[in-house]
Each structure stands twice: as C-alpha cells, then as structure tokens.
Amino acid sequence: MSDYKQPCAPHHNFLFGHLLYLKKRIDALPPNAHYQYMFADIAREHFQSEGLYYIDMWPASAMMIIVTSPSVANQVAQANTKICYDRAAMLKRFFKPIAGGPNLFDMAEKEWKPWRQIFNKGFSNDQTTNMVSHVLKETEVYKKTLRRFAKQEKMVFLDLVTLRFTMDVIGQTILNVSLGAQQGYNVLADSMMSQIRWHQPNAEANPLGHINFVRWLVEWRNGRRMDQYIGSELDNRFIEYQRDSDDKRQKSVIDLVLQAYVTPSDEQKPKALDPEFRAFAIRQIRLFLFTGHDSTSSTICYAFHLLSKNPDALDRLRSEHDQVLGKDLSQVATLLEENPKLLNSLPYTTAVIKETLRLFPPAASSRQGKPDTNISDDLGTTCPTDDVIMIWTIHVELHRSPKYWKRPDEFLPERWLVDLGHDLFPVKDAWRAFEYGPRNCIAQGMVMTELKIVLACVVREFEFEDAYEEWDRAHPVKDMGRLVYRGDRAYQMEEAAAHPVEHYPCRVYARPG
C-alpha cells in the first residue's frame, strides 16, 4: 500500500491496527447497536469522496476494505470477475454454527455455480406463485396471533412473534411441510432460533470469541437436533422419490436436492443416500431455513414501524389496497389465492417495501480480496485487494448517504415512483438490498411476494405503536439520550441478520370495522 495514497481509516496503531480506534467508535454507539454502524460513521465522516477505505483488524484478523459507493460496489459484486464470484472466506466461520459447514452462501465459485443453477428452480417465478397459498395460510395464523395480542392489551416483542411466522413460511418453501412454529414448539424451528440467539456477534472477524464452552455446547446440541430432523425428512422423501421419480408434486428445495442426486435417467438408482451427499444436503437446507426467515421478519417489523410513524404513507397504502383488493377484508386471502397476479398491481406497496429495505437493510455484502487484483475508489485511486480478507459493502451507509439520496433519513416511498430527472429519483445501483451480480439473493422474488402479502393482509386490520418509552422506563440506562441512532429509537442490533433493537417492543391494536 505504500506505493499509493489509498484511503485508510485514521488512528492506526502499530501493535493493534485499528482495534483501539474501533473500540472508541463502538463505545459511542447506542447500547447493543449493530457494529456495522461504526464502519458507516467512519465512512461518512472521512471518506464520502472516496467511497471506500481500508481498515486494519490486526491482531483479531487482517485488512478489510469498507465500501460505501455504488460504483465501487458495482466493481466488487458485478464488474470485476476476479472478485465478484467469491464471498469472503472468513464468512465460513460466521455460517458454521448456522449451516453446519460449507454451503451455497460461502462456497467458492467452482463448487457454487452448478448448485446455484439447481436451487434457482426452487425460487423461480412459477415456484413463487405456487407458494402464495402457503404464505396466505400462515398469514392467517399470524393475524390470529396479532388479534390475541390486541385483546390482551399488553406489550409484545413483535420481531420474536414475526420470526415464528416467517419460519413457518420458509418451512413450506424448503421442506413442503408446515412446521407449526407459530402455534408451539417445533424442534427444527426452535433449534435454529436458539442457534441464532447464541450466535457470536462479529463472528467472522473475532476468532477469540469462540472460546466459550457453553456456546459451543448449545450450538452442538442445536446442530445435532436440526441435522436429525432434516435428515429424517430427506430419508423419507428419498424413499418416496425412489417409488416415483416422475413425481409431479410442487417441488420444494428438498425435492430439488434429491432430483439432482437421483435422476430418472439413472440406470441403477442408489438404494440409500450417500452419507457425504446427505450431509451436504442438510447443510443447504439449514442455510435456506436461516436466510429465508431471519431477515424477512426484520423487514416486516420495520415496515410496520415506519408506516406507524408516517400516517400519510399508511393512508396511501391502505387506499391502494382498497382499490386493488376491495374493501371486504375477509375476501383478501381468497382473492389473492385465486389471482396471485394482483400482487403485481400494487406499486405503492412495492415502494413501501423498497423504502423500508433502504432505511433498514437486514444485511451487508462481502467478497474476497485476490492477489494482483485492484479496484478503484471514486477519485480514481487504485486500491489493491492483495491480503484483504474481506471487501465489505456496508448497506446501512450506502442506503442513507446524502451523497446519493435526497432527504436520506426520511421515509419516502414515492422516491420509487417518480420519473427520471426528479430530485428523489434513486441513483443507479445505490439501492442494493438484494445485491446485484452473480451472487445476488436467490430468493428475492419470493421475499418481495411474501412481504406484499403480509402488508396487503395486515395493515388495514391493525395499528402498531412502538413501546420503546415503556421499555426504557422499565430498563433505564445511564445516558438515555444515547438510545437513538440517526433519529430512530428502533435502530438495528446484530442477531445473525440485523434486527430492531430489543426485538421491537410494541402494542398492537385492532382497527374498528
């Protein structure tokens, strides 16, 4: 790096890299705030012009590049073919407790490509349409739960309730079964949620944090239970598939895995699943179970939160639902089940979702640095990625940077409906909630459909009001003024994905009529 003038975070220490500096930065954040905020704040204060900076994580790990520019993010995720296919190798440490080992998310390019093609079928447009009835069914259960909380008139942690709802939805997608997590204990669902609660924050960059025997024991137990549950489902489905390899049923992810293993053209079908393949399949199903429920729950909660704070947007959303879906709320589910394409006629609903994901993106994006491979910052400076363990695009800053967004901290769904040339029209590639490029989110179509259904079925029946004041009175801290980040008490915390802090304490009210 000495041959160039690369942007580097200030206050570097010869012995401890930037760790001492980061300690001061994270101490300045609100309690339990997501650690990505400190990287975002450094970028905003020092590197808005460059759009990236180096930060030295020695001795915890090594050098990283933080990206907060759409043009640099485009190089990393799309344009530079030496980088865009491989996620940061250190993510394997992050995903090990969740997936159990190598998986579609952290596989290297060569192993990843053929499996991505196989799993694409499980999240195709046709498959998404087929899943609408399942989402509607689970949404009805979710609404019953909300009605119960409204009658009880007590504070509820909405994110925890919603996590069980999204777990049931992804169970249908992955296994084609109802887990029943909304109605009670399910070994697979509860083991995964326990795994997430025990997940080590900043696991990918802090190897010392793994020196925790209790965490290791809990993760081992949860992993064993998940493997047994999924393994049993795989074995049973394999037996069914042997009997009828031309099965015309709706194909879940588990079916696609088995189809890839046993094809109708095989002259001699295997009598049992190969143990190595079986272990591989279990890891992929665990991965999809996590990614399919965790971040979606967070987005649902933030959508309700932002709409509650912006009554004009809520009124406009309800008006769109009245016009497209009719005013008889009892018929909405039937109408959408009979005609799922109506979801494509909800532009303001789509805008609400995109604006929610802009303000509160549930995840970031990372790629692996490579030898003899460079990227350029926004000033044209050449930035080598040799010895860079992670090139990290921080969406929480990119999505709110005043350099790319007008009125960046305001909830303005109309910015997604204005014409090119309008002040609010988004800068190209500045919104990256699902990322771009070959390793974008495989399930983005299904996620958007699920979110549309939830809003269409819920917002006209319920009101949500955050209960942070009530929570804070019961759990006072020394400096109450610190409990806000960029104007919002519902800032994000890290629990695998980014979630509303304290899991969003709120009160639910049933609307009259």
XYZ file of C-alpha atoms in Angstrom:
513
model
C 0.000 0.000 0.000
C 2.956 2.307 0.404
C 3.193 2.859 -3.369
C -0.236 4.510 -3.456
C -2.261 7.004 -1.464
C -5.110 4.711 -0.590
C -7.786 5.926 1.828
C -7.090 4.402 5.225
C -9.013 4.817 8.476
C -7.368 7.252 10.920
C -5.617 6.499 14.215
C -3.774 3.359 13.178
C -1.737 1.670 15.904
C 1.419 -0.306 15.083
C 0.597 -3.079 17.576
C -3.193 -3.173 17.449
C -4.113 -1.915 13.994
C -7.411 -0.021 14.215
C -8.877 -2.067 17.062
C -8.318 0.625 19.705
C -9.919 3.189 17.408
C -12.881 0.889 16.739
C -13.331 0.370 20.484
C -13.858 4.110 20.900
C -16.235 4.173 17.936
C -18.393 1.317 19.147
C -18.497 2.746 22.693
C -20.015 5.899 21.197
C -22.920 3.956 19.680
C -26.208 3.286 21.495
C -26.345 0.119 23.608
C -26.490 -3.097 21.545
C -26.311 -1.157 18.279
C -25.145 -3.141 15.262
C -21.371 -2.967 14.859
C -21.770 -2.023 11.173
C -22.819 1.453 12.324
C -19.294 2.305 13.441
C -17.911 1.479 9.976
C -20.723 3.548 8.451
C -19.923 6.521 10.679
C -16.215 6.396 9.784
C -17.118 6.404 6.095
C -19.480 9.344 6.472
C -17.022 11.430 8.480
C -13.876 10.756 6.461
C -14.452 9.014 3.107
C -17.565 10.306 1.343
C -15.495 11.410 -1.637
C -13.549 8.146 -1.949
C -16.421 5.689 -1.369
C -14.125 3.141 0.291
C -11.423 2.862 2.912
C -9.002 0.322 4.342
C -9.219 -0.721 7.981
C -6.726 -2.944 9.788
C -8.285 -5.543 12.103
C -4.947 -6.886 13.364
C -4.497 -8.845 15.599
C -8.119 -10.096 15.533
C -7.903 -10.748 11.780
C -6.365 -8.712 8.948
C -7.001 -5.884 6.485
C -10.518 -5.136 5.231
C -11.889 -2.701 2.670
C -15.148 -0.961 3.581
C -17.263 0.096 0.575
C -19.976 2.765 0.663
C -20.180 3.786 -3.010
C -22.478 2.319 -5.695
C -19.764 2.485 -8.347
C -17.238 0.684 -6.147
C -19.887 -1.834 -5.053
C -20.604 -2.466 -8.721
C -16.938 -3.305 -9.331
C -16.872 -5.694 -6.404
C -20.178 -7.516 -6.962
C -20.536 -7.344 -10.746
C -17.837 -5.894 -12.966
C -14.587 -7.381 -11.646
C -14.869 -11.071 -12.497
C -11.832 -11.930 -10.369
C -13.702 -10.806 -7.270
C -17.452 -10.948 -7.852
C -17.888 -14.728 -7.608
C -16.230 -15.457 -4.272
C -17.569 -14.309 -0.945
C -15.138 -13.608 1.866
C -13.572 -16.849 3.079
C -13.905 -15.700 6.686
C -17.703 -15.976 6.388
C -17.314 -19.726 6.807
C -16.703 -19.036 10.482
C -19.903 -16.979 10.633
C -22.052 -19.639 8.955
C -20.576 -22.745 10.564
C -22.998 -22.835 13.534
C -25.957 -21.912 11.319
C -25.480 -24.230 8.340
C -23.138 -26.760 9.899
C -20.409 -26.492 7.264
C -19.722 -25.429 3.658
C -22.877 -24.202 1.965
C -24.216 -22.345 -1.049
C -23.561 -18.989 0.595
C -19.861 -19.422 1.304
C -18.822 -21.962 -1.360
C -16.071 -20.969 -3.779
C -17.079 -20.250 -7.357
C -16.313 -23.688 -8.829
C -18.431 -25.602 -6.312
C -21.113 -22.915 -6.105
C -22.089 -22.491 -9.770
C -23.755 -25.872 -10.518
C -25.672 -25.834 -7.257
C -26.887 -22.279 -7.771
C -28.432 -23.418 -11.069
C -30.194 -26.279 -9.304
C -31.552 -24.150 -6.474
C -32.672 -21.368 -8.829
C -35.584 -23.630 -9.755
C -36.795 -23.599 -6.173
C -37.166 -19.824 -6.253
C -38.414 -19.354 -9.830
C -41.439 -17.215 -10.688
C -43.615 -20.294 -11.045
C -42.490 -21.629 -7.691
C -43.123 -18.244 -6.087
C -46.663 -18.202 -7.491
C -47.238 -21.722 -6.189
C -46.166 -20.599 -2.721
C -48.774 -17.823 -2.469
C -51.435 -20.107 -0.970
C -48.998 -21.307 1.714
C -47.996 -17.740 2.609
C -51.654 -16.749 2.852
C -52.381 -19.692 5.137
C -49.550 -18.822 7.502
C -50.501 -15.132 7.372
C -53.957 -16.016 8.686
C -52.312 -17.716 11.670
C -50.122 -14.629 12.147
C -53.204 -12.385 12.149
C -54.879 -14.567 14.777
C -51.830 -14.089 16.958
C -51.956 -10.319 16.445
C -55.670 -10.273 17.316
C -54.908 -12.089 20.551
C -52.252 -9.552 21.490
C -54.630 -6.706 20.646
C -57.264 -8.142 23.005
C -54.709 -8.672 25.771
C -53.629 -5.020 25.520
C -50.062 -5.743 26.559
C -46.624 -5.027 25.173
C -45.357 -7.599 22.694
C -41.948 -8.138 21.096
C -43.106 -8.118 17.504
C -39.881 -9.389 15.957
C -39.981 -12.571 18.045
C -43.585 -13.218 17.010
C -42.841 -12.488 13.375
C -39.782 -14.748 13.346
C -42.057 -17.706 14.068
C -44.356 -16.655 11.234
C -41.554 -16.377 8.687
C -40.139 -19.683 9.939
C -43.423 -21.389 9.047
C -43.401 -19.795 5.595
C -39.855 -20.891 4.795
C -40.641 -24.365 6.126
C -43.187 -24.712 3.328
C -40.676 -23.463 0.766
C -37.790 -25.656 1.877
C -39.490 -28.830 3.101
C -43.058 -28.540 1.782
C -44.348 -29.069 5.324
C -45.906 -26.844 7.960
C -43.591 -26.542 10.954
C -46.300 -25.090 13.178
C -43.815 -22.759 14.841
C -46.479 -20.075 15.322
C -48.605 -22.435 17.370
C -45.969 -24.048 19.552
C -42.622 -25.781 19.805
C -41.027 -27.304 16.717
C -37.618 -28.908 17.122
C -36.257 -27.605 13.812
C -37.607 -24.070 14.116
C -36.745 -23.640 17.788
C -33.273 -25.134 17.395
C -32.499 -22.699 14.573
C -33.812 -19.719 16.529
C -31.791 -20.812 19.559
C -28.729 -21.096 17.332
C -29.243 -17.529 16.188
C -29.714 -16.212 19.732
C -26.429 -17.835 20.752
C -24.633 -16.750 17.592
C -21.459 -14.817 18.292
C -21.662 -11.169 17.152
C -18.945 -10.288 14.669
C -18.087 -13.999 14.422
C -16.373 -13.644 11.067
C -13.729 -11.257 12.427
C -13.224 -12.344 16.021
C -11.843 -15.875 16.409
C -11.267 -15.416 20.158
C -14.983 -15.190 20.711
C -15.271 -18.911 20.012
C -13.547 -19.678 23.299
C -16.884 -20.143 25.043
C -17.675 -23.690 26.150
C -21.359 -23.024 26.893
C -21.905 -21.501 23.445
C -20.103 -24.402 21.807
C -22.254 -26.927 23.708
C -25.532 -25.186 22.844
C -24.547 -24.865 19.193
C -23.543 -28.532 19.053
C -26.859 -29.600 20.574
C -28.922 -27.379 18.284
C -26.959 -28.514 15.238
C -27.464 -32.171 16.133
C -31.219 -31.691 16.522
C -31.536 -29.848 13.224
C -29.480 -32.470 11.402
C -31.635 -35.277 12.796
C -34.884 -33.535 11.826
C -33.783 -32.608 8.313
C -32.059 -35.956 7.807
C -35.269 -37.795 8.637
C -37.197 -35.625 6.150
C -34.555 -36.305 3.496
C -34.670 -40.058 4.058
C -38.449 -40.169 3.882
C -38.570 -38.017 0.776
C -35.860 -40.153 -0.826
C -37.953 -43.282 -0.294
C -40.935 -41.550 -1.901
C -38.792 -40.371 -4.792
C -37.465 -43.873 -5.424
C -41.019 -45.106 -5.810
C -41.986 -42.317 -8.198
C -39.138 -40.325 -9.745
C -41.640 -38.619 -12.073
C -43.471 -37.139 -9.093
C -45.433 -34.134 -10.357
C -45.998 -32.543 -6.951
C -44.966 -28.985 -6.204
C -41.191 -29.096 -5.808
C -39.692 -27.720 -2.618
C -35.973 -27.158 -2.136
C -35.600 -30.598 -0.573
C -37.143 -32.149 -3.698
C -34.724 -30.287 -5.949
C -31.766 -31.544 -3.934
C -32.930 -35.125 -4.359
C -33.635 -34.633 -8.061
C -30.050 -33.528 -8.514
C -28.886 -36.689 -6.763
C -31.232 -39.210 -8.378
C -32.376 -38.536 -11.939
C -34.869 -40.583 -13.973
C -32.083 -41.392 -16.478
C -30.057 -43.287 -13.885
C -29.915 -46.919 -14.948
C -29.468 -48.096 -11.382
C -30.844 -45.816 -8.734
C -28.999 -45.779 -5.383
C -30.721 -47.687 -2.613
C -29.746 -45.178 0.031
C -28.455 -41.646 0.230
C -24.685 -41.353 0.143
C -23.632 -40.109 3.624
C -21.477 -37.327 2.183
C -24.269 -36.092 -0.071
C -26.777 -36.373 2.774
C -24.599 -34.175 4.984
C -24.225 -31.671 2.144
C -27.997 -31.540 1.584
C -28.669 -30.985 5.286
C -26.297 -28.005 5.314
C -28.057 -26.360 2.374
C -31.475 -26.807 3.940
C -30.227 -25.320 7.230
C -28.828 -22.366 5.281
C -32.105 -21.664 3.459
C -34.051 -22.064 6.690
C -31.926 -19.298 8.220
C -31.748 -16.897 5.277
C -35.412 -17.381 4.410
C -36.862 -16.363 7.763
C -34.415 -14.160 9.668
C -34.085 -11.041 7.549
C -37.711 -11.182 6.335
C -39.022 -10.887 9.880
C -36.886 -7.826 10.466
C -38.210 -6.156 7.307
C -41.842 -6.821 8.254
C -41.327 -5.203 11.658
C -39.587 -2.187 10.182
C -42.345 -1.745 7.602
C -44.965 -1.593 10.367
C -42.721 0.740 12.380
C -42.124 3.187 9.541
C -45.764 3.201 8.498
C -46.817 3.927 12.083
C -44.510 6.964 12.085
C -45.717 8.168 8.681
C -49.540 8.222 8.684
C -49.825 9.790 5.221
C -47.885 6.891 3.710
C -50.026 4.425 5.670
C -53.224 6.064 4.389
C -51.962 5.890 0.808
C -51.017 2.234 1.228
C -54.424 1.343 2.620
C -56.097 3.255 -0.193
C -54.162 1.231 -2.780
C -55.264 -1.991 -1.107
C -58.900 -0.805 -1.078
C -58.751 -0.037 -4.798
C -56.993 -3.204 -5.941
C -58.198 -5.786 -3.413
C -61.576 -4.361 -2.401
C -62.780 -3.202 0.987
C -64.051 -6.571 2.190
C -61.071 -7.692 4.268
C -62.490 -11.177 4.730
C -62.086 -11.810 0.997
C -58.497 -10.650 0.527
C -56.876 -14.053 1.041
C -59.346 -15.775 -1.302
C -58.866 -13.083 -3.916
C -55.067 -13.363 -3.862
C -55.130 -17.152 -3.865
C -57.346 -17.163 -6.946
C -55.406 -14.412 -8.693
C -51.818 -14.014 -7.357
C -51.020 -11.642 -10.228
C -52.938 -8.944 -8.349
C -49.778 -8.555 -6.288
C -48.163 -7.054 -9.392
C -50.771 -4.274 -9.314
C -49.561 -2.812 -6.019
C -46.862 -0.265 -6.982
C -47.086 1.761 -3.782
C -46.840 -1.408 -1.698
C -43.671 -2.303 -3.595
C -42.366 1.217 -2.981
C -43.035 0.892 0.764
C -41.059 -2.350 0.870
C -38.132 -0.942 -1.091
C -38.018 2.166 1.086
C -38.104 0.012 4.225
C -35.187 -2.039 2.901
C -33.334 1.169 2.050
C -33.575 2.578 5.555
C -33.099 -0.709 7.383
C -31.229 -3.205 5.191
C -31.030 -6.524 7.040
C -27.562 -7.480 5.782
C -24.416 -6.264 4.049
C -22.394 -7.809 1.213
C -18.855 -9.160 1.113
C -16.314 -10.508 -1.357
C -12.823 -11.925 -1.006
C -9.741 -9.891 -1.930
C -7.495 -11.540 -4.521
C -3.761 -11.337 -5.359
C -2.844 -8.972 -8.186
C -6.412 -7.661 -8.289
C -7.305 -3.990 -7.880
C -10.403 -1.870 -7.559
C -10.682 1.913 -7.849
C -12.259 4.376 -5.473
C -14.474 7.235 -6.655
C -11.463 9.526 -7.026
C -9.724 7.071 -9.358
C -7.188 5.827 -6.818
C -6.009 2.271 -7.448
C -6.692 0.089 -4.421
C -5.049 -3.366 -4.329
C -7.013 -6.189 -2.751
C -3.961 -8.371 -2.037
C -4.082 -9.633 1.557
C -7.554 -8.117 2.027
C -9.626 -10.706 3.881
C -12.943 -9.021 3.130
C -14.265 -6.306 0.824
C -17.350 -5.278 2.726
C -20.148 -3.192 1.209
C -21.957 -1.526 4.118
C -25.547 -1.025 3.007
C -26.557 0.882 6.139
C -24.371 3.769 4.949
C -24.719 3.383 1.190
C -28.522 3.424 1.521
C -28.527 6.605 3.595
C -25.599 8.550 2.222
C -26.529 12.186 1.459
C -24.168 11.897 -1.497
C -26.627 9.576 -3.274
C -30.017 10.224 -1.660
C -32.129 13.333 -1.222
C -33.602 13.558 2.269
C -31.792 10.311 3.080
C -33.177 9.689 6.576
C -36.821 10.274 5.618
C -39.299 7.521 4.775
C -40.414 8.496 1.262
C -41.877 5.578 -0.721
C -42.690 7.974 -3.553
C -38.995 8.150 -4.441
C -39.553 4.743 -6.104
C -42.437 6.070 -8.229
C -41.083 9.389 -9.556
C -39.749 9.826 -13.087
C -36.120 10.080 -14.125
C -34.906 13.635 -13.529
C -36.894 14.122 -10.327
C -34.801 15.084 -7.269
C -35.908 11.940 -5.457
C -35.149 9.548 -8.314
C -32.658 6.976 -6.949
C -29.047 6.987 -8.102
C -28.267 3.914 -10.183
C -27.060 0.935 -8.109
C -27.280 2.860 -4.810
C -30.035 0.520 -3.548
C -28.572 -2.939 -3.031
C -30.862 -4.690 -0.563
C -30.663 -7.967 -2.522
C -27.289 -7.146 -4.070
C -26.506 -7.389 -7.767
C -24.278 -9.660 -9.785
C -23.958 -13.441 -9.957
C -24.202 -13.926 -6.200
C -27.275 -11.810 -5.608
C -30.078 -13.030 -3.333
C -31.521 -16.198 -4.847
C -34.906 -15.711 -3.159
C -35.566 -12.019 -3.762
C -38.700 -12.625 -5.841
C -40.179 -14.852 -3.167
C -39.267 -12.398 -0.403
C -40.947 -9.498 -2.207
C -44.071 -11.603 -2.750
C -44.206 -12.610 0.893
C -43.802 -9.001 2.048
C -46.547 -7.791 -0.295
C -48.930 -10.446 1.010
C -48.229 -9.540 4.635
C -48.822 -5.829 4.058
C -51.940 -6.488 1.964
C -53.448 -8.722 4.647
C -52.380 -6.887 7.810
C -52.149 -3.093 7.534
C -55.893 -2.490 7.141
C -56.730 -4.631 10.174
C -54.136 -3.481 12.696
C -52.315 -0.467 14.081
C -48.814 -0.781 15.533
C -47.253 1.580 18.053
C -43.729 1.152 19.325
C -43.382 0.796 23.094
C -39.773 1.885 23.491
C -40.688 4.592 26.014
C -42.406 1.970 28.131
C -39.449 -0.405 27.727
C -36.923 2.314 28.578
C -38.767 3.286 31.745
C -38.548 -0.318 32.908
C -34.908 -0.680 31.771
C -33.227 2.710 32.334
C -29.659 3.334 31.227
C -27.201 5.942 32.475
C -27.479 8.194 29.421
C -30.985 7.924 27.964
C -30.018 10.378 25.234
C -27.808 7.688 23.635
C -30.800 5.484 22.822
C -31.221 6.887 19.321
C -29.252 6.400 16.118
C -29.829 8.703 13.138
C -33.084 9.866 14.624
C -34.650 6.482 15.372
C -35.019 4.560 18.635
C -35.640 1.342 16.664
C -32.036 1.143 15.495
C -30.615 -2.183 14.365
C -28.857 -4.765 16.501
C -26.913 -7.821 15.380
C -28.511 -11.210 15.831
C -27.205 -13.019 12.726
C -29.147 -10.626 10.474
C -29.867 -7.057 11.592
C -32.991 -6.790 13.767
C -34.789 -3.946 15.536
C -33.170 -3.467 18.916
C -34.884 -5.288 21.789
C -36.869 -7.159 19.104
C -39.249 -4.219 18.707
C -41.419 -3.836 21.804
C -44.775 -2.538 20.679
C -48.509 -2.550 21.209
C -50.933 -3.930 18.650
C -54.418 -2.501 18.143
C -57.248 -3.954 16.086
C -58.842 -1.347 13.826
C -62.609 -0.917 14.140
C -64.760 -2.423 11.427
